[in-house]
Tab-separated table of C-alpha atoms in Angstrom:
chain	number	residue	atom	x	y	z
A	1	UNK	CA	-43.195	-97.202	23.171
A	2	UNK	CA	-46.917	-97.453	22.411
A	3	UNK	CA	-47.818	-97.687	26.105
A	4	UNK	CA	-45.742	-94.606	26.909
A	5	UNK	CA	-47.128	-92.577	23.973
A	6	UNK	CA	-50.309	-91.435	25.754
A	7	UNK	CA	-52.429	-92.569	22.774
A	8	UNK	CA	-55.605	-94.559	23.423
A	9	UNK	CA	-57.057	-97.459	21.453
A	10	UNK	CA	-59.563	-95.383	19.422
A	11	UNK	CA	-57.031	-93.325	17.435
A	12	UNK	CA	-57.362	-94.118	13.741
A	13	UNK	CA	-54.918	-95.703	11.309
A	14	UNK	CA	-55.768	-96.087	7.603
A	15	UNK	CA	-56.903	-99.472	6.325
A	16	UNK	CA	-53.635	-99.914	4.407
A	17	UNK	CA	-51.636	-99.946	7.655
A	18	UNK	CA	-53.807	-102.750	9.090
A	19	UNK	CA	-52.552	-105.072	6.357
A	20	UNK	CA	-49.536	-107.335	6.790
A	21	UNK	CA	-47.281	-106.130	5.308
A	22	UNK	CA	-48.679	-102.572	5.145
A	23	UNK	CA	-49.686	-101.380	1.679
A	24	UNK	CA	-47.858	-98.081	1.089
A	25	UNK	CA	-48.818	-97.817	-2.581
A	26	UNK	CA	-49.835	-94.567	-4.275
A	27	UNK	CA	-53.452	-95.734	-4.619
A	28	UNK	CA	-53.766	-96.428	-0.866
A	29	UNK	CA	-52.213	-93.061	-0.017
A	30	UNK	CA	-54.663	-91.327	-2.351
A	31	UNK	CA	-57.531	-93.244	-0.736
A	32	UNK	CA	-56.501	-92.085	2.737
A	33	UNK	CA	-56.137	-88.472	1.551
A	34	UNK	CA	-59.507	-88.486	-0.143
A	35	UNK	CA	-61.184	-90.120	2.849
A	36	UNK	CA	-59.958	-87.345	5.157
A	37	UNK	CA	-60.140	-84.248	2.972
A	38	UNK	CA	-63.279	-85.024	0.979
A	39	UNK	CA	-65.097	-85.658	4.272
A	40	UNK	CA	-64.036	-82.466	6.033
A	41	UNK	CA	-64.639	-80.263	2.982
A	42	UNK	CA	-68.088	-81.740	2.395
A	43	UNK	CA	-69.018	-81.287	6.076
A	44	UNK	CA	-67.790	-77.692	6.193
A	45	UNK	CA	-69.466	-76.566	2.983
A	46	UNK	CA	-72.698	-78.224	4.043
A	47	UNK	CA	-72.635	-76.829	7.581
A	48	UNK	CA	-71.958	-73.269	6.374
A	49	UNK	CA	-74.183	-73.529	3.268
A	50	UNK	CA	-71.239	-72.513	1.067
A	51	UNK	CA	-71.316	-72.986	-2.709
A	52	UNK	CA	-67.902	-74.340	-3.877
A	53	UNK	CA	-67.964	-71.702	-6.615
A	54	UNK	CA	-67.793	-68.954	-3.975
A	55	UNK	CA	-64.391	-70.079	-2.617
A	56	UNK	CA	-61.647	-67.774	-3.904
A	57	UNK	CA	-58.507	-69.234	-2.283
A	58	UNK	CA	-57.587	-72.864	-1.543
A	59	UNK	CA	-54.520	-73.798	0.542
A	60	UNK	CA	-53.649	-77.381	1.485
A	61	UNK	CA	-50.775	-78.806	3.494
A	62	UNK	CA	-49.519	-82.382	3.729
A	63	UNK	CA	-45.818	-83.033	4.392
A	64	UNK	CA	-45.138	-86.563	3.176
A	65	UNK	CA	-47.611	-86.948	0.301
A	66	UNK	CA	-47.030	-84.640	-2.659
A	67	UNK	CA	-48.800	-86.167	-5.692
A	68	UNK	CA	-49.244	-85.048	-9.280
A	69	UNK	CA	-51.846	-83.636	-9.862
A	70	UNK	CA	-51.607	-81.847	-6.512
A	71	UNK	CA	-53.865	-82.274	-3.484
A	72	UNK	CA	-55.525	-78.936	-4.274
A	73	UNK	CA	-56.261	-80.257	-7.766
A	74	UNK	CA	-57.900	-83.336	-6.194
A	75	UNK	CA	-60.192	-81.025	-4.196
A	76	UNK	CA	-60.937	-78.756	-7.150
A	77	UNK	CA	-61.835	-81.766	-9.303
A	78	UNK	CA	-64.061	-83.344	-6.642
A	79	UNK	CA	-66.049	-80.239	-5.654
A	80	UNK	CA	-66.006	-78.225	-8.871
A	81	UNK	CA	-64.292	-75.040	-7.719
A	82	UNK	CA	-63.921	-72.137	-10.170
A	83	UNK	CA	-61.193	-72.146	-12.796
A	84	UNK	CA	-59.701	-68.888	-11.469
A	85	UNK	CA	-59.377	-70.053	-7.840
A	86	UNK	CA	-55.969	-69.317	-6.271
A	87	UNK	CA	-54.707	-72.764	-5.166
A	88	UNK	CA	-51.497	-73.648	-3.311
A	89	UNK	CA	-50.290	-77.039	-2.040
A	90	UNK	CA	-47.691	-76.973	0.756
A	91	UNK	CA	-45.505	-80.008	1.465
A	92	UNK	CA	-42.520	-81.014	3.636
A	93	UNK	CA	-43.265	-78.447	6.376
A	94	UNK	CA	-44.056	-80.792	9.276
A	95	UNK	CA	-46.587	-80.588	12.063
A	96	UNK	CA	-46.611	-76.776	12.221
A	97	UNK	CA	-47.679	-76.479	8.565
A	98	UNK	CA	-51.315	-75.932	9.541
A	99	UNK	CA	-50.476	-72.493	10.931
A	100	UNK	CA	-48.139	-71.845	8.001
A	101	UNK	CA	-51.157	-72.475	5.723
A	102	UNK	CA	-53.311	-70.135	7.844
A	103	UNK	CA	-50.598	-67.471	7.568
A	104	UNK	CA	-50.448	-67.867	3.789
A	105	UNK	CA	-54.227	-67.602	3.494
A	106	UNK	CA	-54.190	-64.521	5.740
A	107	UNK	CA	-51.588	-62.830	3.505
A	108	UNK	CA	-53.557	-63.665	0.345
A	109	UNK	CA	-56.734	-62.263	1.905
A	110	UNK	CA	-54.864	-59.031	2.681
A	111	UNK	CA	-54.321	-58.388	-1.027
A	112	UNK	CA	-57.646	-59.796	-2.261
A	113	UNK	CA	-60.688	-58.179	-0.706
A	114	UNK	CA	-64.181	-59.612	-0.276
A	115	UNK	CA	-62.919	-63.211	-0.509
A	116	UNK	CA	-63.222	-66.667	1.050
A	117	UNK	CA	-60.181	-68.849	1.753
A	118	UNK	CA	-60.415	-72.579	2.468
A	119	UNK	CA	-57.464	-74.114	4.355
A	120	UNK	CA	-57.081	-77.929	4.570
A	121	UNK	CA	-54.538	-79.568	6.863
A	122	UNK	CA	-53.620	-83.249	7.207
A	123	UNK	CA	-50.773	-85.731	7.174
A	124	UNK	CA	-50.763	-88.951	5.170
A	125	UNK	CA	-49.953	-91.900	7.442
A	126	UNK	CA	-49.912	-94.567	4.729
A	127	UNK	CA	-46.543	-93.672	3.111
A	128	UNK	CA	-44.802	-92.466	6.275
A	129	UNK	CA	-44.409	-95.756	8.169
A	130	UNK	CA	-40.911	-97.044	8.959
A	131	UNK	CA	-40.174	-100.764	8.502
A	132	UNK	CA	-36.715	-100.843	10.070
A	133	UNK	CA	-35.527	-101.325	13.640
A	134	UNK	CA	-33.875	-98.055	14.681
A	135	UNK	CA	-35.664	-96.825	17.786
A	136	UNK	CA	-35.494	-93.121	17.020
A	137	UNK	CA	-37.208	-93.784	13.673
A	138	UNK	CA	-39.771	-96.210	15.073
A	139	UNK	CA	-41.121	-93.516	17.393
A	140	UNK	CA	-42.979	-91.828	14.519
A	141	UNK	CA	-44.884	-95.102	13.891
A	142	UNK	CA	-46.307	-95.000	17.401
A	143	UNK	CA	-47.320	-91.309	17.372
A	144	UNK	CA	-48.919	-90.424	14.035
A	145	UNK	CA	-52.566	-91.140	13.301
A	146	UNK	CA	-55.147	-90.342	10.630
A	147	UNK	CA	-57.024	-87.041	10.762
A	148	UNK	CA	-57.534	-83.635	9.153
A	149	UNK	CA	-59.318	-80.307	9.292
A	150	UNK	CA	-61.030	-77.773	7.031
A	151	UNK	CA	-60.967	-74.104	8.081
A	152	UNK	CA	-62.810	-71.306	6.332
A	153	UNK	CA	-61.389	-67.768	6.525
A	154	UNK	CA	-63.158	-64.655	5.242
A	155	UNK	CA	-62.550	-60.927	4.949
A	156	UNK	CA	-66.117	-60.215	3.896
A	157	UNK	CA	-67.900	-57.748	6.170
A	158	UNK	CA	-71.143	-59.742	6.155
A	159	UNK	CA	-69.348	-62.870	7.404
A	160	UNK	CA	-68.379	-61.204	10.694
A	161	UNK	CA	-71.880	-61.867	12.004
A	162	UNK	CA	-71.491	-65.655	11.679
A	163	UNK	CA	-67.712	-66.042	12.196
A	164	UNK	CA	-66.620	-67.831	15.367
A	165	UNK	CA	-63.116	-66.390	15.752
A	166	UNK	CA	-60.978	-63.459	14.672
A	167	UNK	CA	-57.277	-64.026	14.006
A	168	UNK	CA	-55.419	-61.576	16.226
A	169	UNK	CA	-51.800	-62.629	15.840
A	170	UNK	CA	-49.826	-65.184	13.855
A	171	UNK	CA	-46.107	-65.496	14.427
A	172	UNK	CA	-43.703	-67.952	12.806
A	173	UNK	CA	-40.247	-68.837	14.151
A	174	UNK	CA	-37.747	-70.857	12.088
A	175	UNK	CA	-34.461	-72.047	13.640
A	176	UNK	CA	-33.289	-74.085	10.653
A	177	UNK	CA	-30.015	-72.152	10.375
A	178	UNK	CA	-28.865	-74.087	13.451
A	179	UNK	CA	-27.623	-77.594	12.528
A	180	UNK	CA	-28.986	-79.235	15.688
A	181	UNK	CA	-32.424	-77.784	15.055
A	182	UNK	CA	-32.371	-78.777	11.397
A	183	UNK	CA	-31.428	-82.387	12.233
A	184	UNK	CA	-33.894	-82.803	15.158
A	185	UNK	CA	-36.778	-84.097	12.968
A	186	UNK	CA	-35.634	-85.409	9.628
A	187	UNK	CA	-36.679	-87.922	7.020
A	188	UNK	CA	-33.817	-90.245	6.050
A	189	UNK	CA	-32.751	-93.772	5.168
A	190	UNK	CA	-31.290	-96.172	7.698
A	191	UNK	CA	-28.356	-98.474	6.919
A	192	UNK	CA	-30.646	-101.015	5.254
A	193	UNK	CA	-32.310	-98.457	2.982
A	194	UNK	CA	-35.614	-98.192	4.901
A	195	UNK	CA	-36.987	-94.637	4.903
A	196	UNK	CA	-38.457	-93.074	8.022
A	197	UNK	CA	-38.615	-89.921	10.128
A	198	UNK	CA	-35.938	-89.784	12.828
A	199	UNK	CA	-36.578	-87.862	16.058
A	200	UNK	CA	-33.379	-86.894	17.836
A	201	UNK	CA	-32.752	-86.845	21.597
A	202	UNK	CA	-32.224	-83.086	21.338
A	203	UNK	CA	-35.806	-82.497	20.151
A	204	UNK	CA	-37.120	-81.151	23.464
A	205	UNK	CA	-34.147	-78.792	23.816
A	206	UNK	CA	-34.625	-77.591	20.238
A	207	UNK	CA	-38.382	-77.088	20.772
A	208	UNK	CA	-37.742	-75.164	24.009
A	209	UNK	CA	-35.303	-72.844	22.244
A	210	UNK	CA	-37.684	-72.206	19.336
A	211	UNK	CA	-40.543	-71.553	21.788
A	212	UNK	CA	-38.410	-69.049	23.707
A	213	UNK	CA	-37.642	-67.086	20.541
A	214	UNK	CA	-41.296	-67.196	19.508
A	215	UNK	CA	-42.441	-65.968	22.944
A	216	UNK	CA	-39.930	-63.116	22.952
A	217	UNK	CA	-41.588	-61.742	19.807
A	218	UNK	CA	-45.189	-62.651	20.675
A	219	UNK	CA	-45.129	-61.437	24.290
A	220	UNK	CA	-45.097	-57.662	23.682
A	221	UNK	CA	-48.210	-57.974	21.502
A	222	UNK	CA	-50.266	-60.086	23.917
A	223	UNK	CA	-49.040	-59.783	27.497
A	224	UNK	CA	-50.311	-56.982	29.756
A	225	UNK	CA	-47.783	-54.250	30.530
A	226	UNK	CA	-47.418	-55.414	34.156
A	227	UNK	CA	-46.148	-58.832	33.040
A	228	UNK	CA	-43.792	-57.291	30.481
A	229	UNK	CA	-42.289	-55.036	33.151
A	230	UNK	CA	-41.788	-57.923	35.586
A	231	UNK	CA	-40.052	-59.938	32.899
A	232	UNK	CA	-37.907	-56.969	31.765
A	233	UNK	CA	-36.840	-56.159	35.323
A	234	UNK	CA	-35.975	-59.804	36.023
A	235	UNK	CA	-33.920	-60.067	32.813
A	236	UNK	CA	-32.119	-56.795	33.603
A	237	UNK	CA	-31.234	-57.956	37.129
A	238	UNK	CA	-29.832	-61.196	35.724
A	239	UNK	CA	-27.329	-59.289	33.591
A	240	UNK	CA	-25.780	-57.620	36.646
A	241	UNK	CA	-25.740	-60.637	38.988
A	242	UNK	CA	-22.751	-62.888	39.314
A	243	UNK	CA	-23.079	-66.534	38.306
A	244	UNK	CA	-23.408	-67.800	41.897
A	245	UNK	CA	-26.228	-65.419	42.837
A	246	UNK	CA	-27.992	-65.468	39.477
A	247	UNK	CA	-31.699	-66.194	39.742
A	248	UNK	CA	-34.004	-67.701	37.148
A	249	UNK	CA	-35.590	-65.107	34.833
A	250	UNK	CA	-39.237	-64.429	35.614
A	251	UNK	CA	-41.687	-66.392	33.484
A	252	UNK	CA	-44.707	-64.205	32.593
A	253	UNK	CA	-48.168	-65.361	33.617
A	254	UNK	CA	-49.615	-66.223	30.226
A	255	UNK	CA	-53.019	-66.875	31.773
A	256	UNK	CA	-53.349	-63.097	31.906
A	257	UNK	CA	-53.094	-62.993	28.098
A	258	UNK	CA	-54.964	-66.161	27.069
A	259	UNK	CA	-57.914	-68.090	28.491
A	260	UNK	CA	-57.208	-71.296	26.559
A	261	UNK	CA	-54.138	-73.152	25.299
A	262	UNK	CA	-53.896	-75.563	22.354
A	263	UNK	CA	-50.424	-77.133	22.481
A	264	UNK	CA	-49.580	-79.316	19.488
A	265	UNK	CA	-50.263	-82.926	20.478
A	266	UNK	CA	-46.897	-84.073	19.161
A	267	UNK	CA	-46.365	-86.396	22.086
A	268	UNK	CA	-46.676	-86.575	25.854
A	269	UNK	CA	-43.129	-85.221	26.367
A	270	UNK	CA	-43.796	-82.149	24.201
A	271	UNK	CA	-46.984	-81.255	26.087
A	272	UNK	CA	-45.257	-81.750	29.462
A	273	UNK	CA	-42.290	-79.624	28.406
A	274	UNK	CA	-44.424	-76.684	27.177
A	275	UNK	CA	-46.548	-76.762	30.327
A	276	UNK	CA	-43.405	-76.660	32.437
A	277	UNK	CA	-41.762	-73.914	30.409
A	278	UNK	CA	-44.868	-71.688	30.502
A	279	UNK	CA	-45.681	-72.554	34.137
A	280	UNK	CA	-49.125	-73.798	33.173
A	281	UNK	CA	-51.347	-76.054	35.223
A	282	UNK	CA	-52.353	-79.565	34.121
A	283	UNK	CA	-55.870	-78.383	33.291
A	284	UNK	CA	-54.407	-75.887	30.786
A	285	UNK	CA	-53.008	-78.788	28.794
A	286	UNK	CA	-56.118	-80.938	29.074
A	287	UNK	CA	-57.307	-80.354	25.504
A	288	UNK	CA	-53.877	-81.343	24.187
A	289	UNK	CA	-53.584	-84.511	26.295
A	290	UNK	CA	-57.096	-85.653	25.511
A	291	UNK	CA	-56.568	-84.995	21.786
A	292	UNK	CA	-53.378	-87.096	21.882
A	293	UNK	CA	-55.253	-89.883	23.700
A	294	UNK	CA	-58.339	-89.900	21.476
A	295	UNK	CA	-56.903	-89.041	18.048
A	296	UNK	CA	-53.117	-89.415	18.361
A	297	UNK	CA	-50.714	-86.996	16.719
A	298	UNK	CA	-52.665	-85.869	13.642
A	299	UNK	CA	-49.785	-83.530	12.768
A	300	UNK	CA	-50.810	-80.098	11.480
A	301	UNK	CA	-54.486	-80.560	12.351
A	302	UNK	CA	-53.957	-81.410	16.053
A	303	UNK	CA	-54.411	-77.846	17.334
A	304	UNK	CA	-57.846	-77.793	15.680
A	305	UNK	CA	-58.939	-81.024	17.365
A	306	UNK	CA	-57.943	-79.325	20.624
A	307	UNK	CA	-60.014	-76.261	19.854
A	308	UNK	CA	-62.941	-78.536	19.019
A	309	UNK	CA	-62.486	-80.240	22.397
A	310	UNK	CA	-62.778	-76.889	24.203
A	311	UNK	CA	-65.872	-76.028	22.143
A	312	UNK	CA	-67.508	-79.391	22.823
A	313	UNK	CA	-66.873	-78.931	26.553
A	314	UNK	CA	-68.599	-75.537	26.411
A	315	UNK	CA	-65.577	-73.735	27.814
A	316	UNK	CA	-65.118	-71.018	25.210
A	317	UNK	CA	-67.040	-67.804	25.714
A	318	UNK	CA	-67.309	-64.668	23.602
A	319	UNK	CA	-64.211	-62.547	24.179
A	320	UNK	CA	-61.971	-65.493	25.162
A	321	UNK	CA	-58.525	-65.703	23.588
A	322	UNK	CA	-57.103	-69.007	22.388
A	323	UNK	CA	-53.390	-69.595	21.876
A	324	UNK	CA	-52.433	-72.311	19.382
A	325	UNK	CA	-48.789	-73.472	19.613
A	326	UNK	CA	-47.461	-75.710	16.837
A	327	UNK	CA	-44.033	-77.307	16.395
A	328	UNK	CA	-42.643	-78.805	13.207
A	329	UNK	CA	-39.564	-80.023	11.409
A	330	UNK	CA	-37.144	-77.450	10.152
A	331	UNK	CA	-37.272	-76.611	13.129
A	332	UNK	CA	-40.330	-74.382	13.506
A	333	UNK	CA	-42.441	-72.999	16.328
A	334	UNK	CA	-45.565	-71.159	15.178
A	335	UNK	CA	-48.187	-69.345	17.227
A	336	UNK	CA	-51.716	-68.233	16.361
A	337	UNK	CA	-53.918	-66.212	18.704
A	338	UNK	CA	-57.674	-66.259	18.081
A	339	UNK	CA	-60.379	-64.220	19.791
A	340	UNK	CA	-63.857	-65.698	20.052
A	341	UNK	CA	-66.253	-63.100	18.607
A	342	UNK	CA	-69.540	-65.002	18.848
A	343	UNK	CA	-71.633	-66.848	21.392
A	344	UNK	CA	-70.904	-70.424	20.372
A	345	UNK	CA	-73.565	-73.107	20.162
A	346	UNK	CA	-71.816	-75.949	21.985
A	347	UNK	CA	-74.350	-78.461	20.741
A	348	UNK	CA	-73.203	-78.195	17.139
A	349	UNK	CA	-71.664	-81.519	16.144
A	350	UNK	CA	-67.898	-81.784	15.782
A	351	UNK	CA	-65.217	-84.494	15.966
A	352	UNK	CA	-65.723	-84.897	19.731
A	353	UNK	CA	-69.517	-85.057	19.854
A	354	UNK	CA	-69.835	-88.839	20.173
A	355	UNK	CA	-67.289	-89.185	22.980
A	356	UNK	CA	-66.926	-85.844	24.768
A	357	UNK	CA	-68.958	-87.113	27.763
A	358	UNK	CA	-66.204	-89.654	28.441
A	359	UNK	CA	-63.470	-87.041	28.759
A	360	UNK	CA	-61.236	-86.104	30.434
A	361	UNK	CA	-59.812	-89.536	31.184
A	362	UNK	CA	-56.958	-90.441	33.498
A	363	UNK	CA	-53.874	-91.357	31.461
A	364	UNK	CA	-51.589	-93.629	33.513
A	365	UNK	CA	-47.862	-92.984	33.688
A	366	UNK	CA	-45.844	-95.881	32.296
A	367	UNK	CA	-42.198	-96.499	33.125
A	368	UNK	CA	-39.698	-99.038	31.799
A	369	UNK	CA	-38.819	-102.087	33.897
């Protein structure tokens, strides 16, 4: 399972997981959370010369770990944020929670002018390991790795001059009313009482259905009229054709709407399936595959590692549009479309700086024997 995962040997697991048996205690989980989030917040505030007192909104997301006091309280205590900061901790929302958190921050900024919002996304690996023997629940052990991101959003006019991206669209799709979708990624106990996250065989089908619904709503906002007409005509023809002569509905050319794609690095099969469904080329999924190889599935932060990869490679230019696609339990498919509004300095250090010259790498296909 590890060989087939597409994850390389440099992806990070917390110290607690290197112990035998793994230490899944509260203190170790807190240590992992602090290691990730304290680091990214410190780096972001330092890089942008931001005083913690100037942050007006704080949103964090972590699915498995939901402590008391909350993760936002941990951050407020560490960095000394103001007492009237609006703080929200999201939990249990899976790998797509990063874009849920961005959407929440966007909505809060709509009603609070001249403000800064700090969004923190991560998943705690320490408490989420599965110690049983059911294969569908062991898969999560091979995929998830340690990582996180800090994103600063602003609606201040003066910040437009130094902002890198503008959020153009954010669309959330939730198919949880369907039982198969709801059960496709679920935390549960096995027969022996061991807790883990089970991934069902229907996951790819569920993800494809959620993506289709998401695209149906997102397409009219982003695709050029010519592509919308081709799709509409193809769908209309399909309604009047008999079953034997029915042709596949036209798939729009999404490269005419977006220059770059950040597909959630949930696993090799997910990336392959999205590429196939959207008729993308292998190079369009490069950032996702390399992120999976180098960092593993870092859950809600993976789409940001992918964006950092594109930046480190010097591929993003002013005016380019980036489409982030995130999947998560529930089942959810969320999209965010960003437009680059600045000339980026590709020499600025990020998570890829020490190894970007080694990528892309060839990831061998592994089959069972």
